[in-house]
PDB file of C-alpha atoms in Angstrom:
ATOM      1  CA  ASP T   2     133.947 167.244 132.306  1.00  0.00           C
ATOM      2  CA  THR T   3     137.385 167.860 131.548  1.00  0.00           C
ATOM      3  CA  GLU T   4     137.020 169.213 127.828  1.00  0.00           C
ATOM      4  CA  VAL T   5     138.831 172.063 126.260  1.00  0.00           C
ATOM      5  CA  THR T   6     137.598 172.921 122.652  1.00  0.00           C
ATOM      6  CA  GLN T   7     139.602 174.680 120.103  1.00  0.00           C
ATOM      7  CA  THR T   8     138.678 176.066 116.666  1.00  0.00           C
ATOM      8  CA  PRO T   9     139.464 175.712 113.968  1.00  0.00           C
ATOM      9  CA  LYS T  10     141.052 172.180 113.666  1.00  0.00           C
ATOM     10  CA  HIS T  11     143.096 173.177 110.599  1.00  0.00           C
ATOM     11  CA  LEU T  12     144.086 176.495 109.255  1.00  0.00           C
ATOM     12  CA  VAL T  13     146.098 177.478 106.290  1.00  0.00           C
ATOM     13  CA  MET T  14     147.141 181.003 105.947  1.00  0.00           C
ATOM     14  CA  GLY T  15     149.487 183.169 103.846  1.00  0.00           C
ATOM     15  CA  MET T  16     152.374 185.315 105.519  1.00  0.00           C
ATOM     16  CA  THR T  17     150.221 188.584 104.980  1.00  0.00           C
ATOM     17  CA  ASN T  18     146.992 187.140 106.366  1.00  0.00           C
ATOM     18  CA  LYS T  19     145.640 187.819 109.904  1.00  0.00           C
ATOM     19  CA  LYS T  20     143.734 184.965 111.634  1.00  0.00           C
ATOM     20  CA  SER T  21     142.755 183.946 115.096  1.00  0.00           C
ATOM     21  CA  LEU T  22     142.656 180.635 117.041  1.00  0.00           C
ATOM     22  CA  LYS T  23     140.097 180.106 119.665  1.00  0.00           C
ATOM     23  CA  CYS T  24     139.914 178.237 122.854  1.00  0.00           C
ATOM     24  CA  GLU T  25     137.191 177.475 125.333  1.00  0.00           C
ATOM     25  CA  GLN T  26     136.698 175.654 128.405  1.00  0.00           C
ATOM     26  CA  HIS T  27     133.809 175.374 130.827  1.00  0.00           C
ATOM     27  CA  MET T  28     135.490 173.770 133.872  1.00  0.00           C
ATOM     28  CA  GLY T  29     135.681 176.962 135.842  1.00  0.00           C
ATOM     29  CA  HIS T  30     139.429 176.898 135.430  1.00  0.00           C
ATOM     30  CA  ARG T  31     141.323 180.160 136.166  1.00  0.00           C
ATOM     31  CA  ALA T  32     144.612 179.405 134.313  1.00  0.00           C
ATOM     32  CA  MET T  33     144.761 179.067 130.454  1.00  0.00           C
ATOM     33  CA  TYR T  34     147.824 178.252 128.377  1.00  0.00           C
ATOM     34  CA  TRP T  35     149.057 178.347 124.766  1.00  0.00           C
ATOM     35  CA  TYR T  36     151.524 175.742 123.481  1.00  0.00           C
ATOM     36  CA  LYS T  37     153.232 175.403 120.180  1.00  0.00           C
ATOM     37  CA  GLN T  38     154.249 171.637 119.151  1.00  0.00           C
ATOM     38  CA  LYS T  39     156.117 170.755 116.219  1.00  0.00           C
ATOM     39  CA  ALA T  40     155.955 167.197 114.760  1.00  0.00           C
ATOM     40  CA  LYS T  41     157.592 164.510 117.075  1.00  0.00           C
ATOM     41  CA  LYS T  42     158.547 167.368 119.676  1.00  0.00           C
ATOM     42  CA  PRO T  43     157.208 168.129 123.149  1.00  0.00           C
ATOM     43  CA  PRO T  44     154.676 171.095 123.646  1.00  0.00           C
ATOM     44  CA  GLU T  45     156.508 174.285 124.213  1.00  0.00           C
ATOM     45  CA  LEU T  46     154.980 176.885 126.382  1.00  0.00           C
ATOM     46  CA  MET T  47     153.980 180.347 124.603  1.00  0.00           C
ATOM     47  CA  PHE T  48     151.743 182.151 127.079  1.00  0.00           C
ATOM     48  CA  VAL T  49     150.098 181.613 130.595  1.00  0.00           C
ATOM     49  CA  TYR T  50     146.979 183.480 131.549  1.00  0.00           C
ATOM     50  CA  SER T  51     146.085 183.561 135.133  1.00  0.00           C
ATOM     51  CA  TYR T  52     142.689 185.024 136.182  1.00  0.00           C
ATOM     52  CA  GLU T  53     142.528 186.803 132.734  1.00  0.00           C
ATOM     53  CA  LYS T  54     145.782 188.468 132.998  1.00  0.00           C
ATOM     54  CA  LEU T  55     148.930 187.407 131.073  1.00  0.00           C
ATOM     55  CA  SER T  56     151.432 185.978 133.641  1.00  0.00           C
ATOM     56  CA  ILE T  57     153.877 184.342 131.500  1.00  0.00           C
ATOM     57  CA  ASN T  58     155.276 185.244 128.057  1.00  0.00           C
ATOM     58  CA  GLU T  59     157.987 182.727 126.932  1.00  0.00           C
ATOM     59  CA  SER T  60     159.620 185.343 124.750  1.00  0.00           C
ATOM     60  CA  VAL T  61     157.190 184.794 121.869  1.00  0.00           C
ATOM     61  CA  PRO T  62     157.454 187.029 118.765  1.00  0.00           C
ATOM     62  CA  SER T  63     154.917 189.770 118.630  1.00  0.00           C
ATOM     63  CA  ARG T  64     153.202 188.157 115.538  1.00  0.00           C
ATOM     64  CA  PHE T  65     151.524 186.150 118.046  1.00  0.00           C
ATOM     65  CA  SER T  66     149.237 188.072 120.180  1.00  0.00           C
ATOM     66  CA  PRO T  67     147.119 186.381 123.020  1.00  0.00           C
ATOM     67  CA  GLU T  68     143.964 187.570 124.442  1.00  0.00           C
ATOM     68  CA  CYS T  69     141.745 186.397 127.118  1.00  0.00           C
ATOM     69  CA  PRO T  70     138.214 188.056 126.832  1.00  0.00           C
ATOM     70  CA  ASN T  71     136.886 186.221 129.911  1.00  0.00           C
ATOM     71  CA  SER T  72     137.644 183.374 132.031  1.00  0.00           C
ATOM     72  CA  SER T  73     136.342 180.734 129.633  1.00  0.00           C
ATOM     73  CA  LEU T  74     137.925 182.158 126.317  1.00  0.00           C
ATOM     74  CA  LEU T  75     141.372 182.316 125.147  1.00  0.00           C
ATOM     75  CA  ASN T  76     142.527 183.606 121.766  1.00  0.00           C
ATOM     76  CA  LEU T  77     145.663 183.617 119.775  1.00  0.00           C
ATOM     77  CA  HIS T  78     145.790 186.196 117.176  1.00  0.00           C
ATOM     78  CA  LEU T  79     148.222 185.507 114.270  1.00  0.00           C
ATOM     79  CA  HIS T  80     149.642 188.232 111.976  1.00  0.00           C
ATOM     80  CA  ALA T  81     152.453 188.153 109.385  1.00  0.00           C
ATOM     81  CA  LEU T  82     153.405 184.548 110.226  1.00  0.00           C
ATOM     82  CA  GLN T  83     156.497 182.814 108.926  1.00  0.00           C
ATOM     83  CA  PRO T  84     156.424 179.251 107.386  1.00  0.00           C
ATOM     84  CA  GLU T  85     158.393 178.050 110.333  1.00  0.00           C
ATOM     85  CA  ASP T  86     155.621 179.020 112.557  1.00  0.00           C
ATOM     86  CA  SER T  87     153.559 176.032 111.147  1.00  0.00           C
ATOM     87  CA  ALA T  88     152.717 173.678 113.887  1.00  0.00           C
ATOM     88  CA  LEU T  89     149.974 172.292 116.170  1.00  0.00           C
ATOM     89  CA  TYR T  90     148.919 174.931 118.474  1.00  0.00           C
ATOM     90  CA  LEU T  91     147.705 173.554 121.815  1.00  0.00           C
ATOM     91  CA  CYS T  92     145.429 175.171 124.323  1.00  0.00           C
ATOM     92  CA  ALA T  93     145.361 173.975 127.965  1.00  0.00           C
ATOM     93  CA  SER T  94     143.653 174.857 131.118  1.00  0.00           C
ATOM     94  CA  SER T  95     143.947 174.230 134.836  1.00  0.00           C
ATOM     95  CA  GLN T  96     142.385 175.330 138.251  1.00  0.00           C
ATOM     96  CA  GLN T  97     145.046 177.711 138.887  1.00  0.00           C
ATOM     97  CA  THR T  98     148.795 178.008 137.862  1.00  0.00           C
ATOM     98  CA  GLY T  99     149.861 176.180 140.914  1.00  0.00           C
ATOM     99  CA  GLU T 100     150.607 172.486 140.701  1.00  0.00           C
ATOM    100  CA  GLU T 101     147.015 171.643 139.375  1.00  0.00           C
ATOM    101  CA  THR T 102     146.846 169.295 136.384  1.00  0.00           C
ATOM    102  CA  GLN T 103     146.659 170.839 133.025  1.00  0.00           C
ATOM    103  CA  TYR T 104     143.960 169.469 130.558  1.00  0.00           C
ATOM    104  CA  PHE T 105     144.731 169.980 126.891  1.00  0.00           C
ATOM    105  CA  GLY T 106     142.479 170.722 123.777  1.00  0.00           C
ATOM    106  CA  PRO T 107     142.880 168.843 120.589  1.00  0.00           C
ATOM    107  CA  GLY T 108     144.909 171.696 118.940  1.00  0.00           C
ATOM    108  CA  THR T 109     144.705 173.598 115.713  1.00  0.00           C
ATOM    109  CA  ARG T 110     147.115 172.449 113.049  1.00  0.00           C
ATOM    110  CA  LEU T 111     148.513 175.512 111.408  1.00  0.00           C
ATOM    111  CA  LEU T 112     150.073 175.718 108.095  1.00  0.00           C
ATOM    112  CA  VAL T 113     151.842 178.841 106.879  1.00  0.00           C
ATOM    113  CA  LEU T 114     152.506 179.291 103.229  1.00  0.00           C
TER     114      LEU T 114
ATOM    115  CA  ALA D 598     164.998 175.950 136.260  1.00  0.00           C
ATOM    116  CA  GLN D 599     163.866 172.378 136.185  1.00  0.00           C
ATOM    117  CA  SER D 600     164.482 169.837 133.046  1.00  0.00           C
ATOM    118  CA  VAL D 601     163.186 166.536 132.266  1.00  0.00           C
ATOM    119  CA  SER D 602     165.070 163.805 130.450  1.00  0.00           C
ATOM    120  CA  GLN D 603     163.496 160.825 128.844  1.00  0.00           C
ATOM    121  CA  HIS D 604     166.381 158.547 127.668  1.00  0.00           C
ATOM    122  CA  ASN D 605     164.361 156.307 125.408  1.00  0.00           C
ATOM    123  CA  HIS D 606     163.659 157.838 122.010  1.00  0.00           C
ATOM    124  CA  HIS D 607     161.743 155.214 120.548  1.00  0.00           C
ATOM    125  CA  VAL D 608     160.869 151.793 122.028  1.00  0.00           C
ATOM    126  CA  ILE D 609     159.506 148.970 119.941  1.00  0.00           C
ATOM    127  CA  LEU D 610     157.799 146.108 121.869  1.00  0.00           C
ATOM    128  CA  SER D 611     155.778 143.027 120.917  1.00  0.00           C
ATOM    129  CA  GLU D 612     152.223 142.722 122.223  1.00  0.00           C
ATOM    130  CA  ALA D 613     152.214 141.347 125.983  1.00  0.00           C
ATOM    131  CA  ALA D 614     155.709 142.534 126.536  1.00  0.00           C
ATOM    132  CA  SER D 615     156.148 144.575 129.762  1.00  0.00           C
ATOM    133  CA  LEU D 616     156.999 148.378 129.468  1.00  0.00           C
ATOM    134  CA  GLU D 617     159.146 150.707 131.476  1.00  0.00           C
ATOM    135  CA  LEU D 618     159.928 154.160 130.119  1.00  0.00           C
ATOM    136  CA  GLY D 619     162.440 156.179 131.935  1.00  0.00           C
ATOM    137  CA  CYS D 620     162.027 159.776 133.180  1.00  0.00           C
ATOM    138  CA  ASN D 621     164.527 161.845 135.197  1.00  0.00           C
ATOM    139  CA  TYR D 622     164.106 165.395 136.291  1.00  0.00           C
ATOM    140  CA  SER D 623     166.302 168.005 137.742  1.00  0.00           C
ATOM    141  CA  TYR D 624     165.149 170.262 140.447  1.00  0.00           C
ATOM    142  CA  GLY D 625     165.953 170.370 144.074  1.00  0.00           C
ATOM    143  CA  GLY D 626     162.569 171.027 145.509  1.00  0.00           C
ATOM    144  CA  THR D 627     159.064 169.825 145.539  1.00  0.00           C
ATOM    145  CA  VAL D 628     157.743 168.950 142.258  1.00  0.00           C
ATOM    146  CA  ASN D 629     154.525 167.543 140.674  1.00  0.00           C
ATOM    147  CA  LEU D 630     155.019 164.821 138.045  1.00  0.00           C
ATOM    148  CA  PHE D 631     152.861 163.941 135.173  1.00  0.00           C
ATOM    149  CA  TRP D 632     152.759 161.394 132.235  1.00  0.00           C
ATOM    150  CA  TYR D 633     150.896 162.324 129.148  1.00  0.00           C
ATOM    151  CA  VAL D 634     150.106 160.227 126.086  1.00  0.00           C
ATOM    152  CA  GLN D 635     149.405 161.442 122.665  1.00  0.00           C
ATOM    153  CA  TYR D 636     147.897 158.796 120.450  1.00  0.00           C
ATOM    154  CA  PRO D 637     148.485 159.357 116.647  1.00  0.00           C
ATOM    155  CA  GLY D 638     146.587 162.327 115.441  1.00  0.00           C
ATOM    156  CA  GLN D 639     145.037 162.845 118.833  1.00  0.00           C
ATOM    157  CA  HIS D 640     145.561 165.412 121.552  1.00  0.00           C
ATOM    158  CA  LEU D 641     147.566 165.085 124.742  1.00  0.00           C
ATOM    159  CA  GLN D 642     145.729 163.038 127.426  1.00  0.00           C
ATOM    160  CA  LEU D 643     146.705 162.723 131.045  1.00  0.00           C
ATOM    161  CA  LEU D 644     147.912 159.214 132.065  1.00  0.00           C
ATOM    162  CA  LEU D 645     148.661 159.853 135.637  1.00  0.00           C
ATOM    163  CA  LYS D 646     150.142 162.130 138.014  1.00  0.00           C
ATOM    164  CA  TYR D 647     151.986 162.422 141.406  1.00  0.00           C
ATOM    165  CA  PHE D 648     151.664 165.366 143.901  1.00  0.00           C
ATOM    166  CA  SER D 649     152.344 163.676 147.163  1.00  0.00           C
ATOM    167  CA  GLY D 650     151.689 160.604 149.274  1.00  0.00           C
ATOM    168  CA  ASP D 651     152.064 156.903 147.851  1.00  0.00           C
ATOM    169  CA  PRO D 652     154.969 157.166 145.362  1.00  0.00           C
ATOM    170  CA  LEU D 653     153.449 154.387 143.387  1.00  0.00           C
ATOM    171  CA  VAL D 654     150.527 155.988 141.393  1.00  0.00           C
ATOM    172  CA  LYS D 655     148.249 154.196 139.247  1.00  0.00           C
ATOM    173  CA  GLY D 656     146.829 155.634 136.062  1.00  0.00           C
ATOM    174  CA  ILE D 657     144.326 154.863 133.369  1.00  0.00           C
ATOM    175  CA  LYS D 658     144.560 151.995 130.987  1.00  0.00           C
ATOM    176  CA  GLY D 659     146.684 149.866 133.284  1.00  0.00           C
ATOM    177  CA  PHE D 660     149.688 152.213 133.487  1.00  0.00           C
ATOM    178  CA  GLU D 661     151.507 152.927 136.760  1.00  0.00           C
ATOM    179  CA  ALA D 662     154.509 155.107 137.656  1.00  0.00           C
ATOM    180  CA  GLU D 663     156.800 155.175 140.574  1.00  0.00           C
ATOM    181  CA  PHE D 664     158.399 158.309 142.114  1.00  0.00           C
ATOM    182  CA  ILE D 665     161.836 157.512 143.431  1.00  0.00           C
ATOM    183  CA  LYS D 666     162.898 160.734 145.137  1.00  0.00           C
ATOM    184  CA  SER D 667     166.511 159.708 145.592  1.00  0.00           C
ATOM    185  CA  LYS D 668     166.869 159.139 141.919  1.00  0.00           C
ATOM    186  CA  PHE D 669     164.781 162.021 140.730  1.00  0.00           C
ATOM    187  CA  SER D 670     163.053 159.694 138.676  1.00  0.00           C
ATOM    188  CA  PHE D 671     159.373 158.990 137.739  1.00  0.00           C
ATOM    189  CA  ASN D 672     159.317 155.937 135.538  1.00  0.00           C
ATOM    190  CA  LEU D 673     156.258 154.747 133.857  1.00  0.00           C
ATOM    191  CA  ARG D 674     155.393 151.043 133.623  1.00  0.00           C
ATOM    192  CA  LYS D 675     152.844 148.601 132.180  1.00  0.00           C
ATOM    193  CA  PRO D 676     152.903 144.826 132.788  1.00  0.00           C
ATOM    194  CA  SER D 677     151.620 143.849 129.362  1.00  0.00           C
ATOM    195  CA  VAL D 678     151.224 146.349 126.445  1.00  0.00           C
ATOM    196  CA  GLN D 679     148.611 146.144 123.560  1.00  0.00           C
ATOM    197  CA  TRP D 680     148.879 147.309 119.967  1.00  0.00           C
ATOM    198  CA  SER D 681     146.528 150.204 120.958  1.00  0.00           C
ATOM    199  CA  ASP D 682     149.311 151.481 123.458  1.00  0.00           C
ATOM    200  CA  THR D 683     151.325 152.774 120.323  1.00  0.00           C
ATOM    201  CA  ALA D 684     151.742 156.442 121.022  1.00  0.00           C
ATOM    202  CA  GLU D 685     154.085 159.075 122.008  1.00  0.00           C
ATOM    203  CA  TYR D 686     154.680 159.314 125.864  1.00  0.00           C
ATOM    204  CA  PHE D 687     155.601 162.592 127.408  1.00  0.00           C
ATOM    205  CA  CYS D 688     156.802 163.002 131.051  1.00  0.00           C
ATOM    206  CA  ALA D 689     156.435 166.489 132.573  1.00  0.00           C
ATOM    207  CA  VAL D 690     157.326 168.226 135.695  1.00  0.00           C
ATOM    208  CA  LYS D 691     156.116 171.331 137.498  1.00  0.00           C
ATOM    209  CA  ALA D 692     157.425 173.196 140.465  1.00  0.00           C
ATOM    210  CA  PRO D 693     154.916 174.947 142.656  1.00  0.00           C
ATOM    211  CA  GLY D 694     153.659 178.190 142.011  1.00  0.00           C
ATOM    212  CA  ASN D 695     153.428 180.224 138.739  1.00  0.00           C
ATOM    213  CA  THR D 696     155.971 178.180 137.016  1.00  0.00           C
ATOM    214  CA  PRO D 697     155.760 176.455 133.659  1.00  0.00           C
ATOM    215  CA  LEU D 698     154.865 172.722 133.130  1.00  0.00           C
ATOM    216  CA  VAL D 699     158.167 171.485 131.640  1.00  0.00           C
ATOM    217  CA  PHE D 700     157.981 168.421 129.163  1.00  0.00           C
ATOM    218  CA  GLY D 701     160.653 165.892 128.226  1.00  0.00           C
ATOM    219  CA  LYS D 702     161.377 165.175 124.585  1.00  0.00           C
ATOM    220  CA  GLY D 703     158.970 162.140 124.552  1.00  0.00           C
ATOM    221  CA  THR D 704     159.272 158.632 123.781  1.00  0.00           C
ATOM    222  CA  ARG D 705     157.759 156.942 120.935  1.00  0.00           C
ATOM    223  CA  LEU D 706     156.137 153.451 121.688  1.00  0.00           C
ATOM    224  CA  SER D 707     155.485 151.219 118.794  1.00  0.00           C
ATOM    225  CA  VAL D 708     153.604 147.944 119.814  1.00  0.00           C
ATOM    226  CA  ILE D 709     153.781 145.274 117.130  1.00  0.00           C
ATOM    227  CA  ALA D 710     151.528 142.214 116.869  1.00  0.00           C
TER     228      ALA D 710
END
């Protein structure tokens, strides 16, 4: 089973809203990732969690706040987003943050109005 | 830091034609190499990967890739494409340890009947 699930599939929010994206995996992976993907562009890394601790933050604005409640779950809390934040947000996981393969979820398509 | 170049932005082929998509990376040390595919409206799926050993790796759906260390290349090939291979193809590179997975800009493949 190499499944990473994400909810919701689609999200529309205003610039003053607070919302959360959720990601879950049950493969026993200890590394989880958030990526942002704009149309026809490659995924851009946002955050990496390793053993439930934040290990990489790629200079992401504070209006994006990640959280890893346990080894299977990864959240991305959104607050005061801008229209340019509209994108596909992908979650991925891997055994660890070494050279292991990353498995991607289907993504949440976010539209900020 | 490593970087990845995919020289072909958009490739258009007829069914049954042979495919080769170029990927070059810049990093002096040991790397792990991946090809991911993103079908229209779907999430990133792993096509194949190279960590070590035989430089010719076979993946799913009849794809293969060859790692040529002296050329810093990891080109993707398929002898005979099908309409269902229409998708965006991303090459990605990862150095060992707690380092990010770096994607190329992607190559859009359109297969016409």
